[in-house]
Coordinates of C-alpha atoms in Angstrom, one line a residue:
M1 CA 0.0 -0.2 -0.1
K2 CA 1.0 3.0 -0.7
P3 CA 2.3 6.0 2.2
L4 CA -0.7 8.0 2.3
E5 CA 0.6 11.5 1.4
N6 CA 1.4 9.6 -2.4
M7 CA -2.6 8.4 -2.5
T8 CA -5.1 10.0 -4.5
D9 CA -8.5 11.6 -2.7
V10 CA -10.3 8.6 -4.3
E11 CA -7.8 6.6 -2.8
L12 CA -7.7 8.0 0.9
I13 CA -11.5 7.7 0.5
E14 CA -11.4 4.4 0.2
T15 CA -9.1 3.3 2.8
V16 CA -11.0 4.8 5.1
M17 CA -14.0 2.9 4.4
K18 CA -12.7 0.1 3.6
S19 CA -13.5 -2.2 7.7
E20 CA -11.0 -4.8 7.3
L21 CA -8.1 -2.0 7.5
D22 CA -6.7 -0.9 10.8
Y23 CA -8.4 1.2 12.9
D24 CA -5.8 3.8 13.6
F25 CA -4.4 3.3 9.3
R26 CA -7.9 4.4 8.6
I27 CA -8.1 7.4 11.1
H28 CA -4.7 8.6 10.0
A29 CA -6.4 8.5 6.4
A30 CA -9.3 10.6 7.4
K31 CA -6.6 12.9 8.5
Q32 CA -4.9 13.3 5.8
I33 CA -8.2 14.2 3.6
M34 CA -9.3 16.7 6.2
E35 CA -5.7 18.3 5.6
R36 CA -5.9 17.8 1.9
I37 CA -9.0 20.4 2.3
G38 CA -8.0 23.0 4.8
V39 CA -8.8 21.7 7.9
N40 CA -6.5 22.3 10.6
V41 CA -6.2 18.8 12.3
N42 CA -4.6 19.8 15.6
D43 CA -7.7 22.3 16.2
I44 CA -10.3 19.7 15.9
S45 CA -8.0 17.4 18.7
Q46 CA -7.6 20.2 21.2
T47 CA -11.4 20.7 21.0
S48 CA -12.8 17.5 20.5
G49 CA -15.1 18.2 23.4
L50 CA -13.8 15.8 26.1
E51 CA -13.2 18.4 28.3
T52 CA -17.1 18.8 28.4
R53 CA -17.7 15.1 29.2
S54 CA -15.5 15.2 31.7
E55 CA -17.2 17.5 33.8
A56 CA -20.8 16.0 32.8

């Protein structure tokens, strides 16, 4: 399998959808997609809502 950075957009989407692949690998592929469309992935992980769950 090619490194995520070298995959086309379609290959990345297919990677995310393949349930037989490792879960962490699929997450990294999804992050690569988000980075390509301009989403700051670091901001998402910091504002994931975990703080509000612990307060509940």
